[in-house]
Amino acid sequence: MTVPFKTCLLIDDNYIDNFVTRRVLESNKFAEQIIVRQSPMEAIELLKDGTVDPDVIFLDIRMPVMNGFEFLHEFDGLDIAKKGIRIYMLSSSLDPTDIRESADNKYITQFIHKPLTNKALEEICL
């Protein structure tokens, strides 16, 4: 079986959510490399300096200091933003504003409700 993606970046401030999401990604052989960051600002720095070159990003919305939408604003200013990275907003938010803002954002491929499931990953890989 071929692995669909080379590098996946998971950005979420919640350790438990990261643990669960990482396990789902690993058990489905979603990517060769899964990089997890709890700080969106740290993730921006990794993207900016080229340390990480992801094919896919899973991004939470509600995080302290910098939320998912603020991350996307910073991401927009990076050269890597032109590469066509698939970004999935992975959130427990039920706020219609968050869902609408995700749908309207040019970088968001899809809004996915937590927890990440095998079925959601199957749909991504189609």
mmCIF file of C-alpha atoms in Angstrom:
data_model
loop_
_atom_site.group_PDB
_atom_site.id
_atom_site.type_symbol
_atom_site.label_atom_id
_atom_site.label_comp_id
_atom_site.label_asym_id
_atom_site.label_seq_id
_atom_site.Cartn_x
_atom_site.Cartn_y
_atom_site.Cartn_z
ATOM 1 C CA MET A 1 0.000 0.000 0.000
ATOM 2 C CA THR A 2 1.335 3.405 -0.902
ATOM 3 C CA VAL A 3 1.251 6.190 1.624
ATOM 4 C CA PRO A 4 -0.943 9.022 0.262
ATOM 5 C CA PHE A 5 1.206 11.877 1.566
ATOM 6 C CA LYS A 6 4.854 12.478 2.376
ATOM 7 C CA THR A 7 4.537 14.976 5.233
ATOM 8 C CA CYS A 8 1.578 15.921 7.413
ATOM 9 C CA LEU A 9 1.702 18.841 9.854
ATOM 10 C CA LEU A 10 -0.761 18.752 12.748
ATOM 11 C CA ILE A 11 -1.265 22.048 14.588
ATOM 12 C CA ASP A 12 -3.353 21.878 17.746
ATOM 13 C CA ASP A 13 -2.704 23.156 21.270
ATOM 14 C CA ASN A 14 -4.438 20.166 22.918
ATOM 15 C CA TYR A 15 -2.092 17.296 23.766
ATOM 16 C CA ILE A 16 -4.880 14.679 23.979
ATOM 17 C CA ASP A 17 -6.389 15.718 20.636
ATOM 18 C CA ASN A 18 -2.922 15.529 19.075
ATOM 19 C CA PHE A 19 -2.372 12.070 20.524
ATOM 20 C CA VAL A 20 -5.690 10.777 19.178
ATOM 21 C CA THR A 21 -5.309 12.429 15.762
ATOM 22 C CA ARG A 22 -1.745 11.194 15.379
ATOM 23 C CA ARG A 23 -2.835 7.629 16.187
ATOM 24 C CA VAL A 24 -5.599 7.780 13.563
ATOM 25 C CA LEU A 25 -3.157 9.165 10.988
ATOM 26 C CA GLU A 26 -0.550 6.513 11.797
ATOM 27 C CA SER A 27 -2.986 3.598 11.845
ATOM 28 C CA ASN A 28 -4.243 4.633 8.406
ATOM 29 C CA LYS A 29 -0.705 5.093 7.035
ATOM 30 C CA PHE A 30 -1.743 8.596 5.982
ATOM 31 C CA ALA A 31 1.739 10.104 5.670
ATOM 32 C CA GLU A 32 5.365 9.019 5.786
ATOM 33 C CA GLN A 33 6.079 11.719 8.353
ATOM 34 C CA ILE A 34 3.699 13.290 10.875
ATOM 35 C CA ILE A 35 4.907 16.450 12.584
ATOM 36 C CA VAL A 36 2.929 17.757 15.549
ATOM 37 C CA ARG A 37 3.136 21.275 16.935
ATOM 38 C CA GLN A 38 1.074 22.704 19.776
ATOM 39 C CA SER A 39 1.981 26.276 18.859
ATOM 40 C CA PRO A 40 0.798 27.834 15.594
ATOM 41 C CA MET A 41 3.603 30.391 15.900
ATOM 42 C CA GLU A 42 6.186 27.611 16.072
ATOM 43 C CA ALA A 43 4.576 25.968 13.036
ATOM 44 C CA ILE A 44 4.815 29.265 11.113
ATOM 45 C CA GLU A 45 8.530 29.470 11.938
ATOM 46 C CA LEU A 46 9.096 25.886 10.715
ATOM 47 C CA LEU A 47 7.279 26.685 7.478
ATOM 48 C CA LYS A 48 9.078 30.009 7.088
ATOM 49 C CA ASP A 49 12.586 28.564 7.488
ATOM 50 C CA GLY A 50 11.827 25.484 5.370
ATOM 51 C CA THR A 51 12.314 22.969 8.181
ATOM 52 C CA VAL A 52 8.904 21.497 7.352
ATOM 53 C CA ASP A 53 7.494 21.092 3.837
ATOM 54 C CA PRO A 54 4.059 19.524 4.337
ATOM 55 C CA ASP A 55 1.648 18.177 1.740
ATOM 56 C CA VAL A 56 -1.197 18.386 4.254
ATOM 57 C CA ILE A 57 -1.909 20.470 7.358
ATOM 58 C CA PHE A 58 -4.555 19.714 9.976
ATOM 59 C CA LEU A 59 -5.264 22.960 11.830
ATOM 60 C CA ASP A 60 -7.317 23.650 14.940
ATOM 61 C CA ILE A 61 -9.240 26.912 15.274
ATOM 62 C CA ARG A 62 -9.364 27.672 18.979
ATOM 63 C CA MET A 63 -5.827 28.064 20.313
ATOM 64 C CA PRO A 64 -4.333 30.613 22.705
ATOM 65 C CA VAL A 65 -2.073 33.411 21.464
ATOM 66 C CA MET A 66 -2.740 32.627 17.758
ATOM 67 C CA ASN A 67 -5.913 30.931 16.509
ATOM 68 C CA GLY A 68 -6.268 28.943 13.287
ATOM 69 C CA PHE A 69 -7.492 31.908 11.249
ATOM 70 C CA GLU A 70 -4.618 34.077 12.477
ATOM 71 C CA PHE A 71 -2.278 31.245 11.474
ATOM 72 C CA LEU A 72 -3.777 31.319 7.971
ATOM 73 C CA HIS A 73 -3.243 35.082 7.790
ATOM 74 C CA GLU A 74 0.457 34.573 8.604
ATOM 75 C CA PHE A 75 0.626 31.579 6.255
ATOM 76 C CA ASP A 76 -0.665 33.766 3.422
ATOM 77 C CA GLY A 77 2.530 35.823 3.582
ATOM 78 C CA LEU A 78 4.847 32.801 3.154
ATOM 79 C CA ASP A 79 6.279 31.572 -0.125
ATOM 80 C CA ILE A 80 5.159 28.043 0.772
ATOM 81 C CA ALA A 81 1.525 29.216 0.609
ATOM 82 C CA LYS A 82 1.778 29.094 -3.194
ATOM 83 C CA LYS A 83 2.545 25.352 -3.164
ATOM 84 C CA GLY A 84 -1.069 24.220 -2.936
ATOM 85 C CA ILE A 85 -0.812 22.533 0.460
ATOM 86 C CA ARG A 86 -4.087 20.935 1.499
ATOM 87 C CA ILE A 87 -5.238 22.468 4.773
ATOM 88 C CA TYR A 88 -8.020 20.850 6.746
ATOM 89 C CA MET A 89 -9.572 22.796 9.588
ATOM 90 C CA LEU A 90 -9.901 20.147 12.303
ATOM 91 C CA SER A 91 -12.001 21.580 15.096
ATOM 92 C CA SER A 92 -14.605 20.809 17.713
ATOM 93 C CA SER A 93 -16.212 24.203 17.064
ATOM 94 C CA LEU A 94 -19.914 24.180 16.263
ATOM 95 C CA ASP A 95 -19.954 27.937 15.732
ATOM 96 C CA PRO A 96 -21.553 28.624 12.321
ATOM 97 C CA THR A 97 -19.229 31.629 11.927
ATOM 98 C CA ASP A 98 -16.154 29.368 12.184
ATOM 99 C CA ILE A 99 -17.593 26.930 9.665
ATOM 100 C CA ARG A 100 -18.538 29.739 7.251
ATOM 101 C CA GLU A 101 -15.154 31.455 7.635
ATOM 102 C CA SER A 102 -13.438 28.116 6.931
ATOM 103 C CA ALA A 103 -15.537 27.617 3.807
ATOM 104 C CA ASP A 104 -14.691 31.131 2.611
ATOM 105 C CA ASN A 105 -10.932 30.823 3.209
ATOM 106 C CA LYS A 106 -8.974 30.118 0.026
ATOM 107 C CA TYR A 107 -6.529 27.838 1.850
ATOM 108 C CA ILE A 108 -9.026 25.595 3.637
ATOM 109 C CA THR A 109 -9.795 22.440 1.687
ATOM 110 C CA GLN A 110 -12.427 21.229 4.136
ATOM 111 C CA PHE A 111 -13.746 21.717 7.670
ATOM 112 C CA ILE A 112 -13.645 18.463 9.662
ATOM 113 C CA HIS A 113 -15.219 18.046 13.085
ATOM 114 C CA LYS A 114 -13.070 16.455 15.786
ATOM 115 C CA PRO A 115 -12.263 13.738 16.378
ATOM 116 C CA LEU A 116 -10.634 12.766 13.101
ATOM 117 C CA THR A 117 -12.105 9.469 11.909
ATOM 118 C CA ASN A 118 -11.058 6.716 9.529
ATOM 119 C CA LYS A 119 -14.024 7.655 7.315
ATOM 120 C CA ALA A 120 -12.897 11.307 7.070
ATOM 121 C CA LEU A 121 -9.407 10.161 6.087
ATOM 122 C CA GLU A 122 -10.811 7.826 3.442
ATOM 123 C CA GLU A 123 -12.700 10.766 1.899
ATOM 124 C CA ILE A 124 -9.527 12.890 1.912
ATOM 125 C CA CYS A 125 -7.574 10.171 0.121
ATOM 126 C CA LEU A 126 -10.141 9.651 -2.675
#
